[in-house]
PDB file of C-alpha atoms in Angstrom:
ATOM      1  CA  GLU A   8    -107.018  29.491   2.645  1.00  0.00           C
ATOM      2  CA  PRO A   9    -107.955  32.846   1.107  1.00  0.00           C
ATOM      3  CA  GLU A  10    -109.217  32.692  -2.453  1.00  0.00           C
ATOM      4  CA  VAL A  11    -110.257  34.898  -5.319  1.00  0.00           C
ATOM      5  CA  THR A  12    -113.982  34.814  -5.969  1.00  0.00           C
ATOM      6  CA  GLN A  13    -115.888  35.773  -9.108  1.00  0.00           C
ATOM      7  CA  THR A  14    -119.540  36.415  -9.847  1.00  0.00           C
ATOM      8  CA  PRO A  15    -121.543  35.389 -11.705  1.00  0.00           C
ATOM      9  CA  SER A  16    -120.240  31.966 -12.663  1.00  0.00           C
ATOM     10  CA  HIS A  17    -122.117  32.167 -15.957  1.00  0.00           C
ATOM     11  CA  GLN A  18    -123.538  35.201 -17.740  1.00  0.00           C
ATOM     12  CA  VAL A  19    -125.599  35.131 -20.884  1.00  0.00           C
ATOM     13  CA  THR A  20    -126.152  38.405 -22.681  1.00  0.00           C
ATOM     14  CA  GLN A  21    -127.296  39.678 -26.028  1.00  0.00           C
ATOM     15  CA  MET A  22    -124.958  41.294 -28.478  1.00  0.00           C
ATOM     16  CA  GLY A  23    -124.663  45.008 -27.874  1.00  0.00           C
ATOM     17  CA  GLN A  24    -125.498  44.801 -24.191  1.00  0.00           C
ATOM     18  CA  GLU A  25    -123.226  45.936 -21.396  1.00  0.00           C
ATOM     19  CA  VAL A  26    -121.932  43.406 -18.904  1.00  0.00           C
ATOM     20  CA  ILE A  27    -120.040  43.766 -15.658  1.00  0.00           C
ATOM     21  CA  LEU A  28    -117.999  40.881 -14.350  1.00  0.00           C
ATOM     22  CA  ARG A  29    -117.149  41.027 -10.688  1.00  0.00           C
ATOM     23  CA  CYS A  30    -114.181  39.784  -8.742  1.00  0.00           C
ATOM     24  CA  VAL A  31    -113.181  39.908  -5.104  1.00  0.00           C
ATOM     25  CA  PRO A  32    -109.389  39.525  -4.924  1.00  0.00           C
ATOM     26  CA  ILE A  33    -107.577  38.253  -1.859  1.00  0.00           C
ATOM     27  CA  SER A  34    -107.766  41.019   0.697  1.00  0.00           C
ATOM     28  CA  ASN A  35    -104.105  41.988   1.168  1.00  0.00           C
ATOM     29  CA  HIS A  36    -103.146  41.724  -2.492  1.00  0.00           C
ATOM     30  CA  LEU A  37    -101.945  44.749  -4.403  1.00  0.00           C
ATOM     31  CA  TYR A  38    -101.947  43.670  -8.058  1.00  0.00           C
ATOM     32  CA  PHE A  39    -105.020  42.673 -10.011  1.00  0.00           C
ATOM     33  CA  TYR A  40    -105.495  41.132 -13.413  1.00  0.00           C
ATOM     34  CA  TRP A  41    -108.074  40.024 -15.912  1.00  0.00           C
ATOM     35  CA  TYR A  42    -107.433  37.217 -18.376  1.00  0.00           C
ATOM     36  CA  ARG A  43    -109.733  35.523 -20.828  1.00  0.00           C
ATOM     37  CA  GLN A  44    -109.855  32.110 -22.434  1.00  0.00           C
ATOM     38  CA  ILE A  45    -111.866  31.542 -25.553  1.00  0.00           C
ATOM     39  CA  LEU A  46    -113.178  27.978 -25.648  1.00  0.00           C
ATOM     40  CA  GLY A  47    -110.426  25.562 -26.587  1.00  0.00           C
ATOM     41  CA  GLN A  48    -107.734  28.221 -26.674  1.00  0.00           C
ATOM     42  CA  LYS A  49    -105.035  29.470 -24.359  1.00  0.00           C
ATOM     43  CA  VAL A  50    -105.402  31.929 -21.532  1.00  0.00           C
ATOM     44  CA  GLU A  51    -104.730  35.491 -22.701  1.00  0.00           C
ATOM     45  CA  PHE A  52    -103.839  38.549 -20.672  1.00  0.00           C
ATOM     46  CA  LEU A  53    -106.256  41.456 -20.834  1.00  0.00           C
ATOM     47  CA  VAL A  54    -105.231  44.030 -18.262  1.00  0.00           C
ATOM     48  CA  SER A  55    -103.319  44.593 -15.059  1.00  0.00           C
ATOM     49  CA  PHE A  56    -104.238  47.101 -12.371  1.00  0.00           C
ATOM     50  CA  TYR A  57    -102.212  48.569  -9.546  1.00  0.00           C
ATOM     51  CA  ASN A  58    -102.574  51.559  -7.278  1.00  0.00           C
ATOM     52  CA  ASN A  59    -105.982  52.360  -8.752  1.00  0.00           C
ATOM     53  CA  GLU A  60    -104.877  52.579 -12.315  1.00  0.00           C
ATOM     54  CA  ILE A  61    -104.234  50.383 -15.311  1.00  0.00           C
ATOM     55  CA  SER A  62    -100.605  49.304 -15.491  1.00  0.00           C
ATOM     56  CA  GLU A  63    -100.682  47.408 -18.740  1.00  0.00           C
ATOM     57  CA  LYS A  64    -103.280  46.323 -21.239  1.00  0.00           C
ATOM     58  CA  SER A  65    -103.217  44.019 -24.221  1.00  0.00           C
ATOM     59  CA  GLU A  66    -104.392  44.679 -27.749  1.00  0.00           C
ATOM     60  CA  ILE A  67    -107.605  42.862 -26.889  1.00  0.00           C
ATOM     61  CA  PHE A  68    -108.438  45.453 -24.235  1.00  0.00           C
ATOM     62  CA  ASP A  69    -109.887  48.109 -26.497  1.00  0.00           C
ATOM     63  CA  ASP A  70    -112.208  51.005 -25.721  1.00  0.00           C
ATOM     64  CA  GLN A  71    -115.099  48.624 -25.142  1.00  0.00           C
ATOM     65  CA  PHE A  72    -113.423  47.337 -22.002  1.00  0.00           C
ATOM     66  CA  SER A  73    -112.878  49.076 -18.706  1.00  0.00           C
ATOM     67  CA  VAL A  74    -111.845  48.064 -15.209  1.00  0.00           C
ATOM     68  CA  GLU A  75    -112.595  49.570 -11.872  1.00  0.00           C
ATOM     69  CA  ARG A  76    -111.929  49.011  -8.222  1.00  0.00           C
ATOM     70  CA  PRO A  77    -114.980  50.792  -6.833  1.00  0.00           C
ATOM     71  CA  ASP A  78    -114.248  50.013  -3.207  1.00  0.00           C
ATOM     72  CA  GLY A  79    -111.608  48.281  -1.155  1.00  0.00           C
ATOM     73  CA  SER A  80    -112.679  44.786  -2.086  1.00  0.00           C
ATOM     74  CA  ASN A  81    -114.216  44.519  -5.561  1.00  0.00           C
ATOM     75  CA  PHE A  82    -112.509  44.576  -8.937  1.00  0.00           C
ATOM     76  CA  THR A  83    -114.752  44.744 -11.987  1.00  0.00           C
ATOM     77  CA  LEU A  84    -114.430  44.284 -15.720  1.00  0.00           C
ATOM     78  CA  LYS A  85    -117.001  46.069 -17.855  1.00  0.00           C
ATOM     79  CA  ILE A  86    -117.644  45.351 -21.499  1.00  0.00           C
ATOM     80  CA  ARG A  87    -119.614  48.257 -22.865  1.00  0.00           C
ATOM     81  CA  SER A  88    -121.186  46.729 -25.956  1.00  0.00           C
ATOM     82  CA  THR A  89    -120.655  43.006 -26.191  1.00  0.00           C
ATOM     83  CA  LYS A  90    -119.825  41.227 -29.419  1.00  0.00           C
ATOM     84  CA  LEU A  91    -120.160  37.564 -30.266  1.00  0.00           C
ATOM     85  CA  GLU A  92    -116.392  37.188 -30.124  1.00  0.00           C
ATOM     86  CA  ASP A  93    -116.379  38.311 -26.488  1.00  0.00           C
ATOM     87  CA  SER A  94    -117.810  34.924 -25.552  1.00  0.00           C
ATOM     88  CA  ALA A  95    -115.145  33.367 -23.357  1.00  0.00           C
ATOM     89  CA  MET A  96    -114.194  32.426 -19.826  1.00  0.00           C
ATOM     90  CA  TYR A  97    -112.921  35.465 -17.955  1.00  0.00           C
ATOM     91  CA  PHE A  98    -110.509  34.928 -15.090  1.00  0.00           C
ATOM     92  CA  CYS A  99    -109.637  37.411 -12.410  1.00  0.00           C
ATOM     93  CA  ALA A 100    -106.304  37.056 -10.617  1.00  0.00           C
ATOM     94  CA  SER A 101    -104.520  38.837  -7.819  1.00  0.00           C
ATOM     95  CA  ARG A 102    -100.995  38.935  -6.512  1.00  0.00           C
ATOM     96  CA  GLU A 103     -99.793  40.001  -3.108  1.00  0.00           C
ATOM     97  CA  ARG A 104     -96.753  42.071  -4.033  1.00  0.00           C
ATOM     98  CA  ASP A 105     -93.477  42.171  -5.971  1.00  0.00           C
ATOM     99  CA  GLY A 106     -91.023  39.372  -5.642  1.00  0.00           C
ATOM    100  CA  TYR A 107     -91.611  35.677  -5.099  1.00  0.00           C
ATOM    101  CA  TYR A 108     -95.369  35.798  -5.188  1.00  0.00           C
ATOM    102  CA  GLU A 109     -97.603  34.037  -7.633  1.00  0.00           C
ATOM    103  CA  GLN A 110    -100.915  35.075  -9.116  1.00  0.00           C
ATOM    104  CA  TYR A 111    -103.987  33.454  -7.638  1.00  0.00           C
ATOM    105  CA  PHE A 112    -106.816  32.850 -10.059  1.00  0.00           C
ATOM    106  CA  GLY A 113    -110.525  32.911  -9.474  1.00  0.00           C
ATOM    107  CA  PRO A 114    -112.841  30.188 -10.797  1.00  0.00           C
ATOM    108  CA  GLY A 115    -113.837  32.288 -13.790  1.00  0.00           C
ATOM    109  CA  THR A 116    -116.999  33.713 -15.294  1.00  0.00           C
ATOM    110  CA  ARG A 117    -118.252  32.122 -18.465  1.00  0.00           C
ATOM    111  CA  LEU A 118    -119.657  34.848 -20.697  1.00  0.00           C
ATOM    112  CA  THR A 119    -121.930  33.805 -23.533  1.00  0.00           C
ATOM    113  CA  VAL A 120    -122.947  36.481 -26.034  1.00  0.00           C
ATOM    114  CA  THR A 121    -125.891  35.581 -28.245  1.00  0.00           C
TER     115      THR A 121
ATOM    116  CA  ALA B   8     -91.651  39.557 -26.405  1.00  0.00           C
ATOM    117  CA  GLN B   9     -92.142  36.688 -24.038  1.00  0.00           C
ATOM    118  CA  SER B  10     -93.667  33.449 -25.280  1.00  0.00           C
ATOM    119  CA  VAL B  11     -94.315  29.890 -24.182  1.00  0.00           C
ATOM    120  CA  THR B  12     -94.423  26.834 -26.397  1.00  0.00           C
ATOM    121  CA  GLN B  13     -96.072  23.611 -25.420  1.00  0.00           C
ATOM    122  CA  PRO B  14     -95.349  21.352 -28.370  1.00  0.00           C
ATOM    123  CA  ASP B  15     -97.726  18.562 -27.389  1.00  0.00           C
ATOM    124  CA  ILE B  16    -101.375  19.417 -27.911  1.00  0.00           C
ATOM    125  CA  HIS B  17    -102.659  16.091 -26.608  1.00  0.00           C
ATOM    126  CA  ILE B  18    -100.967  13.278 -24.714  1.00  0.00           C
ATOM    127  CA  THR B  19    -102.438   9.925 -23.757  1.00  0.00           C
ATOM    128  CA  VAL B  20    -100.844   7.784 -21.070  1.00  0.00           C
ATOM    129  CA  SER B  21    -101.854   4.676 -19.193  1.00  0.00           C
ATOM    130  CA  GLU B  22    -102.733   4.922 -15.550  1.00  0.00           C
ATOM    131  CA  GLY B  23     -99.628   4.218 -13.499  1.00  0.00           C
ATOM    132  CA  ALA B  24     -97.266   5.234 -16.281  1.00  0.00           C
ATOM    133  CA  SER B  25     -94.845   8.116 -16.036  1.00  0.00           C
ATOM    134  CA  LEU B  26     -95.572  11.494 -17.579  1.00  0.00           C
ATOM    135  CA  GLU B  27     -93.552  14.339 -19.003  1.00  0.00           C
ATOM    136  CA  LEU B  28     -95.130  17.468 -20.443  1.00  0.00           C
ATOM    137  CA  ARG B  29     -92.842  19.781 -22.340  1.00  0.00           C
ATOM    138  CA  CYS B  30     -92.600  23.534 -22.040  1.00  0.00           C
ATOM    139  CA  ASN B  31     -90.173  25.905 -23.721  1.00  0.00           C
ATOM    140  CA  TYR B  32     -90.130  29.611 -23.037  1.00  0.00           C
ATOM    141  CA  SER B  33     -88.672  32.776 -24.456  1.00  0.00           C
ATOM    142  CA  TYR B  34     -88.046  35.563 -22.005  1.00  0.00           C
ATOM    143  CA  GLY B  35     -85.586  38.421 -21.927  1.00  0.00           C
ATOM    144  CA  ALA B  36     -84.814  38.396 -18.222  1.00  0.00           C
ATOM    145  CA  THR B  37     -84.852  35.924 -15.379  1.00  0.00           C
ATOM    146  CA  PRO B  38     -88.151  34.123 -15.778  1.00  0.00           C
ATOM    147  CA  TYR B  39     -90.652  33.071 -13.223  1.00  0.00           C
ATOM    148  CA  LEU B  40     -92.183  29.813 -14.445  1.00  0.00           C
ATOM    149  CA  PHE B  41     -95.436  28.160 -13.528  1.00  0.00           C
ATOM    150  CA  TRP B  42     -97.514  25.138 -14.293  1.00  0.00           C
ATOM    151  CA  TYR B  43    -101.280  25.390 -13.917  1.00  0.00           C
ATOM    152  CA  VAL B  44    -103.871  22.647 -14.284  1.00  0.00           C
ATOM    153  CA  GLN B  45    -107.424  23.132 -15.478  1.00  0.00           C
ATOM    154  CA  SER B  46    -110.121  20.493 -15.216  1.00  0.00           C
ATOM    155  CA  PRO B  47    -113.053  20.785 -17.646  1.00  0.00           C
ATOM    156  CA  GLY B  48    -115.159  23.834 -16.879  1.00  0.00           C
ATOM    157  CA  GLN B  49    -112.985  24.770 -13.943  1.00  0.00           C
ATOM    158  CA  GLY B  50    -110.523  27.497 -13.079  1.00  0.00           C
ATOM    159  CA  LEU B  51    -106.747  27.409 -12.993  1.00  0.00           C
ATOM    160  CA  GLN B  52    -104.990  25.674 -10.152  1.00  0.00           C
ATOM    161  CA  LEU B  53    -101.306  26.282  -9.534  1.00  0.00           C
ATOM    162  CA  LEU B  54     -99.335  23.034  -9.572  1.00  0.00           C
ATOM    163  CA  LEU B  55     -95.883  24.446  -8.978  1.00  0.00           C
ATOM    164  CA  LYS B  56     -93.663  27.430  -9.560  1.00  0.00           C
ATOM    165  CA  TYR B  57     -90.030  28.284 -10.111  1.00  0.00           C
ATOM    166  CA  PHE B  58     -88.636  31.585  -8.935  1.00  0.00           C
ATOM    167  CA  SER B  59     -84.977  30.887  -8.213  1.00  0.00           C
ATOM    168  CA  GLY B  60     -82.645  28.460  -6.497  1.00  0.00           C
ATOM    169  CA  ASP B  61     -82.972  24.697  -6.866  1.00  0.00           C
ATOM    170  CA  THR B  62     -83.879  23.958 -10.458  1.00  0.00           C
ATOM    171  CA  LEU B  63     -85.980  20.936  -9.533  1.00  0.00           C
ATOM    172  CA  VAL B  64     -89.201  22.074  -7.920  1.00  0.00           C
ATOM    173  CA  GLN B  65     -91.857  19.998  -6.258  1.00  0.00           C
ATOM    174  CA  GLY B  66     -95.530  20.764  -6.511  1.00  0.00           C
ATOM    175  CA  ILE B  67     -98.857  19.451  -5.439  1.00  0.00           C
ATOM    176  CA  LYS B  68    -100.366  16.111  -6.433  1.00  0.00           C
ATOM    177  CA  GLY B  69     -96.932  14.511  -6.843  1.00  0.00           C
ATOM    178  CA  PHE B  70     -95.815  16.699  -9.749  1.00  0.00           C
ATOM    179  CA  GLU B  71     -92.336  18.096 -10.215  1.00  0.00           C
ATOM    180  CA  ALA B  72     -90.678  20.267 -12.832  1.00  0.00           C
ATOM    181  CA  GLU B  73     -87.107  20.988 -13.788  1.00  0.00           C
ATOM    182  CA  PHE B  74     -85.865  24.371 -14.962  1.00  0.00           C
ATOM    183  CA  LYS B  75     -83.096  24.122 -17.552  1.00  0.00           C
ATOM    184  CA  ARG B  76     -81.830  27.542 -18.476  1.00  0.00           C
ATOM    185  CA  SER B  77     -79.573  26.258 -21.248  1.00  0.00           C
ATOM    186  CA  GLN B  78     -82.550  24.684 -22.982  1.00  0.00           C
ATOM    187  CA  SER B  79     -85.099  27.362 -22.014  1.00  0.00           C
ATOM    188  CA  SER B  80     -87.288  24.564 -20.752  1.00  0.00           C
ATOM    189  CA  PHE B  81     -89.466  23.848 -17.752  1.00  0.00           C
ATOM    190  CA  ASN B  82     -90.846  20.344 -18.238  1.00  0.00           C
ATOM    191  CA  LEU B  83     -93.446  18.885 -15.927  1.00  0.00           C
ATOM    192  CA  ARG B  84     -93.113  15.306 -14.709  1.00  0.00           C
ATOM    193  CA  LYS B  85     -94.954  12.775 -12.637  1.00  0.00           C
ATOM    194  CA  PRO B  86     -93.641   9.262 -11.979  1.00  0.00           C
ATOM    195  CA  SER B  87     -97.048   7.559 -11.900  1.00  0.00           C
ATOM    196  CA  VAL B  88    -100.244   9.169 -13.171  1.00  0.00           C
ATOM    197  CA  HIS B  89    -103.691   8.639 -11.733  1.00  0.00           C
ATOM    198  CA  TRP B  90    -106.995   8.792 -13.594  1.00  0.00           C
ATOM    199  CA  SER B  91    -107.760  12.037 -11.737  1.00  0.00           C
ATOM    200  CA  ASP B  92    -104.783  13.716 -13.449  1.00  0.00           C
ATOM    201  CA  ALA B  93    -106.734  13.910 -16.703  1.00  0.00           C
ATOM    202  CA  ALA B  94    -106.988  17.645 -17.400  1.00  0.00           C
ATOM    203  CA  GLU B  95    -105.485  20.495 -19.405  1.00  0.00           C
ATOM    204  CA  TYR B  96    -102.043  21.651 -18.335  1.00  0.00           C
ATOM    205  CA  PHE B  97    -100.732  25.132 -18.981  1.00  0.00           C
ATOM    206  CA  CYS B  98     -97.179  26.381 -18.664  1.00  0.00           C
ATOM    207  CA  ALA B  99     -96.767  30.109 -18.029  1.00  0.00           C
ATOM    208  CA  VAL B 100     -93.921  32.603 -17.750  1.00  0.00           C
ATOM    209  CA  GLY B 101     -93.783  35.926 -15.952  1.00  0.00           C
ATOM    210  CA  SER B 102     -91.421  37.980 -13.860  1.00  0.00           C
ATOM    211  CA  ASN B 103     -91.120  39.440 -10.417  1.00  0.00           C
ATOM    212  CA  PHE B 104     -91.297  42.994 -11.679  1.00  0.00           C
ATOM    213  CA  GLY B 105     -94.344  44.620 -10.220  1.00  0.00           C
ATOM    214  CA  ASN B 106     -97.547  43.805 -11.977  1.00  0.00           C
ATOM    215  CA  GLU B 107     -96.145  42.011 -14.974  1.00  0.00           C
ATOM    216  CA  LYS B 108     -98.544  39.658 -16.665  1.00  0.00           C
ATOM    217  CA  LEU B 109     -98.313  35.938 -17.192  1.00  0.00           C
ATOM    218  CA  THR B 110     -97.944  34.591 -20.690  1.00  0.00           C
ATOM    219  CA  PHE B 111     -99.446  31.157 -21.158  1.00  0.00           C
ATOM    220  CA  GLY B 112     -98.736  28.355 -23.554  1.00  0.00           C
ATOM    221  CA  THR B 113    -101.477  26.785 -25.613  1.00  0.00           C
ATOM    222  CA  GLY B 114    -101.841  23.906 -23.181  1.00  0.00           C
ATOM    223  CA  THR B 115    -101.503  20.139 -23.280  1.00  0.00           C
ATOM    224  CA  ARG B 116    -104.558  17.983 -22.852  1.00  0.00           C
ATOM    225  CA  LEU B 117    -103.801  14.852 -20.860  1.00  0.00           C
ATOM    226  CA  THR B 118    -105.929  11.749 -21.296  1.00  0.00           C
ATOM    227  CA  ILE B 119    -105.482   8.777 -18.982  1.00  0.00           C
ATOM    228  CA  ILE B 120    -106.429   5.298 -20.153  1.00  0.00           C
ATOM    229  CA  PRO B 121    -107.041   2.398 -17.736  1.00  0.00           C
TER     230      PRO B 121
END
């Protein structure tokens, strides 16, 4: 069964550094998402992406964050200058199309900012 | 704004006992409802979903959920739990409109005792 993949599984970075989290959505899916989950808390929406542009973003997704689909397969989340509070599990998800289709989640990337 | 409430932060049940996890939602249109399960350090696995039609939906691992519009609820049930069901369970609401995000509840942690 097709699945969403994410790399790396764990990233440790120093405060102020840039990080790029990578995702490969399911190949025929059209909608892409990033969510994050701070340890012990609920999963929160960050951003959705469709037709090569951001469709919606949350308050969390400030100017330090950006997303890109650089080619036909990858979907990346960049944090320009990491802060301690960016430490979280980041999940990528994709969805095939409108209608009765669910979002499929990747295994997540655990980001630790020191 | 859409929201999901999971009133039980932590539930403990004996192996073999029945289980019901509560979920209440607030959503302005016809909701799509989901239950996801997360084992420690793992990603989100879809247990079941409700889009329309029969209000009692069956999922994987012997789980079922019932959509009750009048109560704005989507409770998850299992007649007999197994030790491997110990995990965090998240209820989520979304829609079928394009790229709309999922909104998650805060989760219920399920502990199974022998």
